[in-house]
mmCIF file of C-alpha atoms and ligand atoms in Angstrom:
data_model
loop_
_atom_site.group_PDB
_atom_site.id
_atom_site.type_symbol
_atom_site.label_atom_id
_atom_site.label_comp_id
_atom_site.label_asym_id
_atom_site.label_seq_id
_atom_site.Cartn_x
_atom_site.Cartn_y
_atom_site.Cartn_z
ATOM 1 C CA UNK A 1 172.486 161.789 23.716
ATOM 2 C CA UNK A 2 170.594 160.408 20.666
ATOM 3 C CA UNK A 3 167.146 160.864 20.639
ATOM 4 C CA UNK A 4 166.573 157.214 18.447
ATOM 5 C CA UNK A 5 168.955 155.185 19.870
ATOM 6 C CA UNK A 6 167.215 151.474 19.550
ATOM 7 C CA UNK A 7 164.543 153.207 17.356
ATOM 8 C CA UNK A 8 163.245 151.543 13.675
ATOM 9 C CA UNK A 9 162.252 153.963 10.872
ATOM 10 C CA UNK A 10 161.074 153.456 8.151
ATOM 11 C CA UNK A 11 161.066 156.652 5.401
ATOM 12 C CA UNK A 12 159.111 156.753 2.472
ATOM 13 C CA UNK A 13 159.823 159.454 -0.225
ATOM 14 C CA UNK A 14 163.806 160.141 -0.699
ATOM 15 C CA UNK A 15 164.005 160.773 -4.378
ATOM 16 C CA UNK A 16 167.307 162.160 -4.582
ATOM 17 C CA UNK A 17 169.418 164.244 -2.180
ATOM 18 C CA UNK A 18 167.502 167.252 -2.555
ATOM 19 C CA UNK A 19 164.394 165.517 -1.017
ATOM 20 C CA UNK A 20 162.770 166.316 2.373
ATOM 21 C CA UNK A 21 162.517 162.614 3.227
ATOM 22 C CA UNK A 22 166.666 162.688 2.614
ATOM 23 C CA UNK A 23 167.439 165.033 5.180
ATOM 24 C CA UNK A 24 165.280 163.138 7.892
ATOM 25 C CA UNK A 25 166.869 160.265 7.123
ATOM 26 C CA UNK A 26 170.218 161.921 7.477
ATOM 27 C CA UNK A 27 168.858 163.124 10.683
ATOM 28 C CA UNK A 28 167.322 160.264 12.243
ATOM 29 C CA UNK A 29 170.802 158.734 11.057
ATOM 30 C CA UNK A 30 172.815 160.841 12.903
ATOM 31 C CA UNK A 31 170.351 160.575 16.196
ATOM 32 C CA UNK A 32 170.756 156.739 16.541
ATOM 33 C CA UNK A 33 168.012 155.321 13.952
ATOM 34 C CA UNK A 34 168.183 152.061 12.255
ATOM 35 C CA UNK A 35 166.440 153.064 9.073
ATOM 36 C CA UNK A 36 164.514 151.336 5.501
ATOM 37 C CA UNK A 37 164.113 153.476 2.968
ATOM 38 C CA UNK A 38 161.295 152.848 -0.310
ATOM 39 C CA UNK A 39 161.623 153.929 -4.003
ATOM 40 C CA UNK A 40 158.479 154.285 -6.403
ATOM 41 C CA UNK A 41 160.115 152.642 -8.916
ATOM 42 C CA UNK A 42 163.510 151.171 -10.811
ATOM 43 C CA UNK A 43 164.480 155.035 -11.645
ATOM 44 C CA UNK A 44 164.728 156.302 -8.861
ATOM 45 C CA UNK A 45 166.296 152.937 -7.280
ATOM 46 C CA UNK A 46 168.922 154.306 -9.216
ATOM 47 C CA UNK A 47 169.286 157.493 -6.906
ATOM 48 C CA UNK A 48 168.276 156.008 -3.859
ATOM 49 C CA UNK A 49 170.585 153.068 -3.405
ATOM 50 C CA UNK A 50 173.724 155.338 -3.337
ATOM 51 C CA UNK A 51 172.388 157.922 -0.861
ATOM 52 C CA UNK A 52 171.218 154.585 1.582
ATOM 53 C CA UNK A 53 174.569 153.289 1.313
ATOM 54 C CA UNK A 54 176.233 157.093 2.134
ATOM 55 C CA UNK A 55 174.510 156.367 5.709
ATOM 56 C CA UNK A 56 174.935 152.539 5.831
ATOM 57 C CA UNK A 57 171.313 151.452 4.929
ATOM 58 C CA UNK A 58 170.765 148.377 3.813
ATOM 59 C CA UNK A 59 167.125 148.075 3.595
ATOM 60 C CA UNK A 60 165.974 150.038 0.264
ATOM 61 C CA UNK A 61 162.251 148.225 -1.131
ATOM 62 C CA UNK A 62 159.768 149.197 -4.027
ATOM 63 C CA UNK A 63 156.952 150.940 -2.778
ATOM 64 C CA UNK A 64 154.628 152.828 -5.307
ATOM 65 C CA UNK A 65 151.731 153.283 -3.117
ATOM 66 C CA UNK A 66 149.368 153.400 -5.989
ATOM 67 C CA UNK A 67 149.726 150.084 -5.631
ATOM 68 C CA UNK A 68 148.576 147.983 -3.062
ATOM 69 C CA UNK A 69 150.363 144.651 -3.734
ATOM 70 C CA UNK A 70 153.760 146.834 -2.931
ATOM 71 C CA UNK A 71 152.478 148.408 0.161
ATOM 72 C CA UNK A 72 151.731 144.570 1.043
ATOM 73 C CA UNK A 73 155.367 143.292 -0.136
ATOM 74 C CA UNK A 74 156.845 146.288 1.896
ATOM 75 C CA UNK A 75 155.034 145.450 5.219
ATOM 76 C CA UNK A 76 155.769 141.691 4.575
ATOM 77 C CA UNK A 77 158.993 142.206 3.855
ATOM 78 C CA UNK A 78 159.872 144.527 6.572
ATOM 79 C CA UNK A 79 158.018 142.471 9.451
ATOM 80 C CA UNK A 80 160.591 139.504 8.509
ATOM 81 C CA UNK A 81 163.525 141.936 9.179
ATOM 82 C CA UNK A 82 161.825 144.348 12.217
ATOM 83 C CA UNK A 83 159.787 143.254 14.689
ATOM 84 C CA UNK A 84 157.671 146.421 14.969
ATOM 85 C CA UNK A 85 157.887 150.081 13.305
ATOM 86 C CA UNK A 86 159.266 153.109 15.901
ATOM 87 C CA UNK A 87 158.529 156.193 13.258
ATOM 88 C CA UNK A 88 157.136 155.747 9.946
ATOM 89 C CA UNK A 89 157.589 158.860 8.072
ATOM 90 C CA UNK A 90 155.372 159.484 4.850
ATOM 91 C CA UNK A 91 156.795 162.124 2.291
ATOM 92 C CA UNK A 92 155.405 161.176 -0.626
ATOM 93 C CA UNK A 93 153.064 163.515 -3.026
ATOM 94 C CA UNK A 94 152.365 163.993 -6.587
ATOM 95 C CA UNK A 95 149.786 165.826 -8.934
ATOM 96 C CA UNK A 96 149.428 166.167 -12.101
ATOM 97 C CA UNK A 97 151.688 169.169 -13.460
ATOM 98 C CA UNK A 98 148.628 171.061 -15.330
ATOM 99 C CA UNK A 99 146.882 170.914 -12.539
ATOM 100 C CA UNK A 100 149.564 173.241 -10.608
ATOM 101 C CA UNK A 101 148.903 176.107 -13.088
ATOM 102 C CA UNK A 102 146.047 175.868 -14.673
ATOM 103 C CA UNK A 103 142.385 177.256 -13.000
ATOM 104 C CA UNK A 104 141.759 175.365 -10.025
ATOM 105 C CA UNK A 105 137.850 175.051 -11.423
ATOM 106 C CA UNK A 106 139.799 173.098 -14.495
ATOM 107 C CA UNK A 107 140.966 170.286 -12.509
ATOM 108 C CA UNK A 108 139.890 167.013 -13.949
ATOM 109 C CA UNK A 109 138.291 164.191 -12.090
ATOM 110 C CA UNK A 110 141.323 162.263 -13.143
ATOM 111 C CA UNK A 111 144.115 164.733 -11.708
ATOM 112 C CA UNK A 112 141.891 165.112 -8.423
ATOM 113 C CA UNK A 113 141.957 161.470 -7.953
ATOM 114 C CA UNK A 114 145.295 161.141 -8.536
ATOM 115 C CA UNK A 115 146.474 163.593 -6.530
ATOM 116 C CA UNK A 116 144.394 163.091 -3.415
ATOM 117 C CA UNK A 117 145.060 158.782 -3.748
ATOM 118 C CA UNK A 118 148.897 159.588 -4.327
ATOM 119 C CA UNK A 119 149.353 162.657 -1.569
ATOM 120 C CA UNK A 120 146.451 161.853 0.919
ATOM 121 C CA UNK A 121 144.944 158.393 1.148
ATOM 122 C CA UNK A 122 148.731 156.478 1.155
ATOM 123 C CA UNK A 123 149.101 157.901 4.706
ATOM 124 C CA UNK A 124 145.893 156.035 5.656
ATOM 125 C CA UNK A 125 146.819 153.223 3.482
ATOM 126 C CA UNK A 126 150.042 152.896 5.045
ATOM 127 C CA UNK A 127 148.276 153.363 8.541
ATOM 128 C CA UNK A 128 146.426 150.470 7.989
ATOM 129 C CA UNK A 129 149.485 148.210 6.174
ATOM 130 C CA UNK A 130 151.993 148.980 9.081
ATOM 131 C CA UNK A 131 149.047 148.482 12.031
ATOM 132 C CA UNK A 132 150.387 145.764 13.152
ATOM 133 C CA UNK A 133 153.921 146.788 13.244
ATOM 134 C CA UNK A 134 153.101 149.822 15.399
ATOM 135 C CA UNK A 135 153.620 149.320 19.220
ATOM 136 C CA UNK A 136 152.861 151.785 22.180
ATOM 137 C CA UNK A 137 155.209 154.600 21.444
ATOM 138 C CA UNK A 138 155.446 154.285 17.981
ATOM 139 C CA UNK A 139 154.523 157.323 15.410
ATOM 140 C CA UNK A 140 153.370 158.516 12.142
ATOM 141 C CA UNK A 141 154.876 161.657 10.965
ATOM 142 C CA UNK A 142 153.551 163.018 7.638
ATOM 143 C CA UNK A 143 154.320 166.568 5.890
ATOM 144 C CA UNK A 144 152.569 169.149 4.605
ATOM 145 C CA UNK A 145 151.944 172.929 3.503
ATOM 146 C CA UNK A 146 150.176 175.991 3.989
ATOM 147 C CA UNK A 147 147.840 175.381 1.389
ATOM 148 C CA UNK A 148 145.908 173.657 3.102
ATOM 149 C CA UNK A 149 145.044 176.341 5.391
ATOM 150 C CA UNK A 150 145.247 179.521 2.967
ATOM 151 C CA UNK A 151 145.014 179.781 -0.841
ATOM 152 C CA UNK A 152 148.382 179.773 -2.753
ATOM 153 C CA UNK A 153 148.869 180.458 -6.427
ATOM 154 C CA UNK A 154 148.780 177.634 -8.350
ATOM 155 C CA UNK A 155 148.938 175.152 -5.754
ATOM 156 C CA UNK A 156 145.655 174.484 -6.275
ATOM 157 C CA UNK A 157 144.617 170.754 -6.045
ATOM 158 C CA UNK A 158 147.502 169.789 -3.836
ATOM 159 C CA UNK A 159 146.160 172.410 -1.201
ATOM 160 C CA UNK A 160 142.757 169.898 -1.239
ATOM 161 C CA UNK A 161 144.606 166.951 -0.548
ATOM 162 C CA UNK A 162 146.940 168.936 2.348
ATOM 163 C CA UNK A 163 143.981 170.260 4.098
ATOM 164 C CA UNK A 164 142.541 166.351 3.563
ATOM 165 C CA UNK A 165 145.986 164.841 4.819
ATOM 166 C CA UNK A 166 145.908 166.949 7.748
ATOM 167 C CA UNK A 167 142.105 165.908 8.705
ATOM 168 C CA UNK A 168 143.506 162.558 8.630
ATOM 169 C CA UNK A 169 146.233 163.219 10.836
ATOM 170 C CA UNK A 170 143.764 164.108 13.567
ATOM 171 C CA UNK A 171 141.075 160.759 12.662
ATOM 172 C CA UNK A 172 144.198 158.542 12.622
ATOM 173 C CA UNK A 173 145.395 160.376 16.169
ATOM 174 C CA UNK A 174 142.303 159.613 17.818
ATOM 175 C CA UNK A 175 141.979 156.065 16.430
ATOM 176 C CA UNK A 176 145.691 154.808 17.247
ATOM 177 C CA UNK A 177 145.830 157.196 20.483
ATOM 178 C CA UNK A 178 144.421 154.466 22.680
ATOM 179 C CA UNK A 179 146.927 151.933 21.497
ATOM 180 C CA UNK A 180 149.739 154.808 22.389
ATOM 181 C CA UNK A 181 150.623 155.707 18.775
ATOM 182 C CA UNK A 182 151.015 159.079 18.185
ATOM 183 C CA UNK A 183 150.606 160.627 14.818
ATOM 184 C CA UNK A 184 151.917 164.533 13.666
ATOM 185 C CA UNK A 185 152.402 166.259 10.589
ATOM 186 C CA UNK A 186 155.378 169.023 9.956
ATOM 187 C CA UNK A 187 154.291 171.838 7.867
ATOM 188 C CA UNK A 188 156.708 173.260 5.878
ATOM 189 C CA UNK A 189 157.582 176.304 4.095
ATOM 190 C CA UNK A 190 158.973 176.066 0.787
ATOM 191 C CA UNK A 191 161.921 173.682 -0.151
ATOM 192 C CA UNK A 192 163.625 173.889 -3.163
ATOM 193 C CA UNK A 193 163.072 169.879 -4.065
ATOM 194 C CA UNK A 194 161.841 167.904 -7.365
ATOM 195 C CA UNK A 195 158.470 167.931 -6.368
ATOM 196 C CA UNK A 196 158.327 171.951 -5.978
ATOM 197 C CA UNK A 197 159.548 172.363 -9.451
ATOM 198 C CA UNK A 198 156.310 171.335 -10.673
ATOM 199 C CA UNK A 199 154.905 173.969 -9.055
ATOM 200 C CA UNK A 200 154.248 177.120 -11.669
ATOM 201 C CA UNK A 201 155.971 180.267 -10.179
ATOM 202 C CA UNK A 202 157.513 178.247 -6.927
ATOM 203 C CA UNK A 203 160.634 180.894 -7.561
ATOM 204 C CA UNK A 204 158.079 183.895 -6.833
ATOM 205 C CA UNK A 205 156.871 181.764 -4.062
ATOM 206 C CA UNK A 206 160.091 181.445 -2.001
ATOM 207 C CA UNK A 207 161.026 184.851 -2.616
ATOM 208 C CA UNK A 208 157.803 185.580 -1.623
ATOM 209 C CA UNK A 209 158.027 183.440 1.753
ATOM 210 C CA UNK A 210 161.185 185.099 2.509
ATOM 211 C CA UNK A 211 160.063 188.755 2.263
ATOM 212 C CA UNK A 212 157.340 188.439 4.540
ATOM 213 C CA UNK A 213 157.959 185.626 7.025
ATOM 214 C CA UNK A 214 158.779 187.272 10.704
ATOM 215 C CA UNK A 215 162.371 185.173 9.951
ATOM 216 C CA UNK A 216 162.705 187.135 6.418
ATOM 217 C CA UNK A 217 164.414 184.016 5.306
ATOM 218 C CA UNK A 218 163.650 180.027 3.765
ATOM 219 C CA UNK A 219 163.443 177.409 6.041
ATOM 220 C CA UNK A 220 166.105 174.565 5.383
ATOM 221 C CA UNK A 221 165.777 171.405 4.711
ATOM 222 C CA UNK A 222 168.160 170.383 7.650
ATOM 223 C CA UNK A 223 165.282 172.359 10.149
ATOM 224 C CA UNK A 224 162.120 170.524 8.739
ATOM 225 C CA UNK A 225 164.447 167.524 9.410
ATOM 226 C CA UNK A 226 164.906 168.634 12.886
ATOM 227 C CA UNK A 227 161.258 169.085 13.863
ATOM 228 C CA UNK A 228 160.554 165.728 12.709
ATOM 229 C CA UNK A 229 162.793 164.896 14.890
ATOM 230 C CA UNK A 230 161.393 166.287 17.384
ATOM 231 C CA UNK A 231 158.257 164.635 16.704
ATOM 232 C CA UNK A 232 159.287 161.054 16.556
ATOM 233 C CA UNK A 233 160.968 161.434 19.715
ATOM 234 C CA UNK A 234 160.438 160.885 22.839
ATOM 235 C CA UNK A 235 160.838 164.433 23.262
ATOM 236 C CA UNK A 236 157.008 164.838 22.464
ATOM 237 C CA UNK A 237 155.948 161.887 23.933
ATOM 238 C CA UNK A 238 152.561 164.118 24.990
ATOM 239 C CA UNK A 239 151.986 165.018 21.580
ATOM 240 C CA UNK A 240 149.497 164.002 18.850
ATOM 241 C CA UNK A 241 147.014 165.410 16.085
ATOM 242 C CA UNK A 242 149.389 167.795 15.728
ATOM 243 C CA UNK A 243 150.230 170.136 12.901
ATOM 244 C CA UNK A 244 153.427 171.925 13.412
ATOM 245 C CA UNK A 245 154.363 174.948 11.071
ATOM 246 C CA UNK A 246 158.295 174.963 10.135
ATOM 247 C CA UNK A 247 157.676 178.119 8.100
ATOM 248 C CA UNK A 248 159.615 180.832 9.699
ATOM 249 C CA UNK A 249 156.588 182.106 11.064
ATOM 250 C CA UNK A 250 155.192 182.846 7.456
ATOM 251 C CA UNK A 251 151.742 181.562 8.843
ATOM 252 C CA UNK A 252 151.078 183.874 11.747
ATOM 253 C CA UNK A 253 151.407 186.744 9.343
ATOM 254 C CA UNK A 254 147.430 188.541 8.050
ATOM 255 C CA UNK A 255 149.420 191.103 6.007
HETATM 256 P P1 NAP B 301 160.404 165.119 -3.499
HETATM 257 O O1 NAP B 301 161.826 165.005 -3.177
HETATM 258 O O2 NAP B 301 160.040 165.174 -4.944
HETATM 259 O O3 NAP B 301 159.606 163.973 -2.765
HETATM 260 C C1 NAP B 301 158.304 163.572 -3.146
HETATM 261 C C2 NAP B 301 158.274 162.087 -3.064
HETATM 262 O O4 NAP B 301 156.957 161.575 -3.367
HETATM 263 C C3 NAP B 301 159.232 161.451 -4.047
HETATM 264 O O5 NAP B 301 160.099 160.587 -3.366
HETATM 265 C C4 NAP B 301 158.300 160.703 -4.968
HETATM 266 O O6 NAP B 301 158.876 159.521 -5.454
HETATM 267 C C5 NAP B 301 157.183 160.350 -4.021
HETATM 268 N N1 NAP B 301 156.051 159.829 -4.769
HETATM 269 C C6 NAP B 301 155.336 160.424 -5.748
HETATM 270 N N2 NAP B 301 154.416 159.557 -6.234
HETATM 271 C C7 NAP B 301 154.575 158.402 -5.539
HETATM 272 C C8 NAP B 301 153.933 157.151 -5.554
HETATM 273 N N3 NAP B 301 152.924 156.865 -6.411
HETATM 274 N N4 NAP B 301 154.343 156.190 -4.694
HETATM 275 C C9 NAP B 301 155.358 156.421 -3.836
HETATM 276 N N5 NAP B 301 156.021 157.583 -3.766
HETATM 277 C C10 NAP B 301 155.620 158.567 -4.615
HETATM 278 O O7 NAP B 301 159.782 166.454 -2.861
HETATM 279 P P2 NAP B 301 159.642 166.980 -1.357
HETATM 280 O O8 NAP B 301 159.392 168.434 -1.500
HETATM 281 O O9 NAP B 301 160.761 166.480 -0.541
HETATM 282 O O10 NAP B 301 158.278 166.311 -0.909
HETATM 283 C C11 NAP B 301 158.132 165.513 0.259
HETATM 284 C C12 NAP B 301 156.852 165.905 0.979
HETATM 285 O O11 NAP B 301 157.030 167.210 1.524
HETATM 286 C C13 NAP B 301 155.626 165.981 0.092
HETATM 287 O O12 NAP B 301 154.502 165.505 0.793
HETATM 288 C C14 NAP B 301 155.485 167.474 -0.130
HETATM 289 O O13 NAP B 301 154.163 167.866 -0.448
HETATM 290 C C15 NAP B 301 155.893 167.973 1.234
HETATM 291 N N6 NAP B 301 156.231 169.387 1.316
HETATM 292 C C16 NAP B 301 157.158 169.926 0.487
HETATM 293 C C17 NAP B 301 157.436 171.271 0.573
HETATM 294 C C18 NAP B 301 158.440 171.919 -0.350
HETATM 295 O O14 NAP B 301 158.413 173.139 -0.510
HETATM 296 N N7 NAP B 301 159.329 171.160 -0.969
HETATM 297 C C19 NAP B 301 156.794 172.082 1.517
HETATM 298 C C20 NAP B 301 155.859 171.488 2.372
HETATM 299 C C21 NAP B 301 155.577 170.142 2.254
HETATM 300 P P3 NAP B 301 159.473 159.512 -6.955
HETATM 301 O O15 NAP B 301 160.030 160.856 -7.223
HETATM 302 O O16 NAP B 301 160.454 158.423 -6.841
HETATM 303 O O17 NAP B 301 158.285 159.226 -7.819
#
């Protein structure tokens, strides 16, 4: 049986094949989905076109979400095509790379802004662009990281706009809950993927994961891909506000 057979999905963050948002979309591929895809810029259009076409996608728009004219196009544009959003899956984060090794006291107003408006505040501003695409059974999936909960090394500002991203997962819940949207959030353990390069010491981090988590091992991409999964389904139809850890256990763990 696929679990998105009929569903729409639109997937925001594939920036090449190593990407989180890749192996979702591979996923929700393979499980039935009809799927758009966004790039944040002519770049990375480069990489993303070829993976869409690998899994027969056709729709592939611009979407920078620090700006709001492209959200608009993207909603626009994908209202002419769909006539309402099953899953919209947000995978998108970015901070400054001094601010991911440097003293977390050092972080400038600038590199906050940016990283909490990039990471944090697209989720609500895509919330609010895609409202009236979203029907009763519809979701919002978004992912984050321990940091938001715990302090990690160097991860510093991002672990602020995690721990924001997942307070807005619960406001946005209990807003669109009465219109029967759900929305979730996967938290991850470390992924190998562009984004976690900019992270100083991410190799001591994953070895790091590994040693301690009850699994002793990495999560893959392919089972982050799976819970989401599992969360835009109708699988957990009963389930919203929801954080749910794809760590290998690393965040039961005290010592
Ligand atoms: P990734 O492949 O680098 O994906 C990050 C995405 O964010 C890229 O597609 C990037 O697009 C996009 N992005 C950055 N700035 C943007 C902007 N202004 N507008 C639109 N998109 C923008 O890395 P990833 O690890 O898969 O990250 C996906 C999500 O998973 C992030 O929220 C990340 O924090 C979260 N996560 C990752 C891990 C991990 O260990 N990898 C663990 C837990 C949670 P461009 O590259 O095209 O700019």
């Amino acid at each position: 049986m696929e679990l998105l057979a009929g569903k729409r999905a639109l997937i925001l963050g594939v920036a090449n094949d190593h990407s989180l948002a890749w192996a979702i979309a591979r996923e929700f591929h393979q499980q039935g989905a009809t799927l758009a895809l966004t790039h944040a810029g002519e770049a990375f259009e480069r990489r993303v076109r070829p993976l869409a076409a690998e899994i027969g996608v056709e729709l592939v728009w611009p979407c920078d979400v620090l700006d709001d004219s492209q959200v608009a196009a993207l909603s626009q544009n994908l209202s002419s095509v769909w006539p309402q959003v099953d899953v919209l899956v947000h995978a998108i984060a970015f901070a400054q790379r001094e601010d991911l090794k440097q003293d977390f006291s050092h972080t400038s107003r600038q590199g906050f802004r940016l990283a909490l408006e990039v990471s944090t505040y697209s989720f609500v501003q895509l919330a609010q662009a895609f409202s009236g695409l979203l029907a009763p059974g519809s979701s919002l999936l978004t992912l984050t990281y321990f940091g938001a909960e715990k302090v990690i090394p160097n991860y510093n500002v991002m672990g602020v706009a995690k721990a924001a991203l997942e307070a807005c997962v619960r406001y946005l819940a209990a807003e669109l809950g009465p219109r029967g949207v759900r929305v979730n959030a996967v938290s991850a353990g470390p992924v190998r993927t562009l984004s976690a390069a900019g992270i100083a010491g991410f190799r001591e981090m994953l070895r790091h994961h590994a040693e301690r988590a009850p699994l002793r091992r990495n999560v893959t991409p392919e089972e982050v891909a799976k819970a989401a999964l599992f969360l835009a389904s109708d699988l957990a139809s009963g389930i919203t506000g929801e954080v749910l850890h794809v760590d290998a256990g690393y965040n039961i763990m005290g010592f």
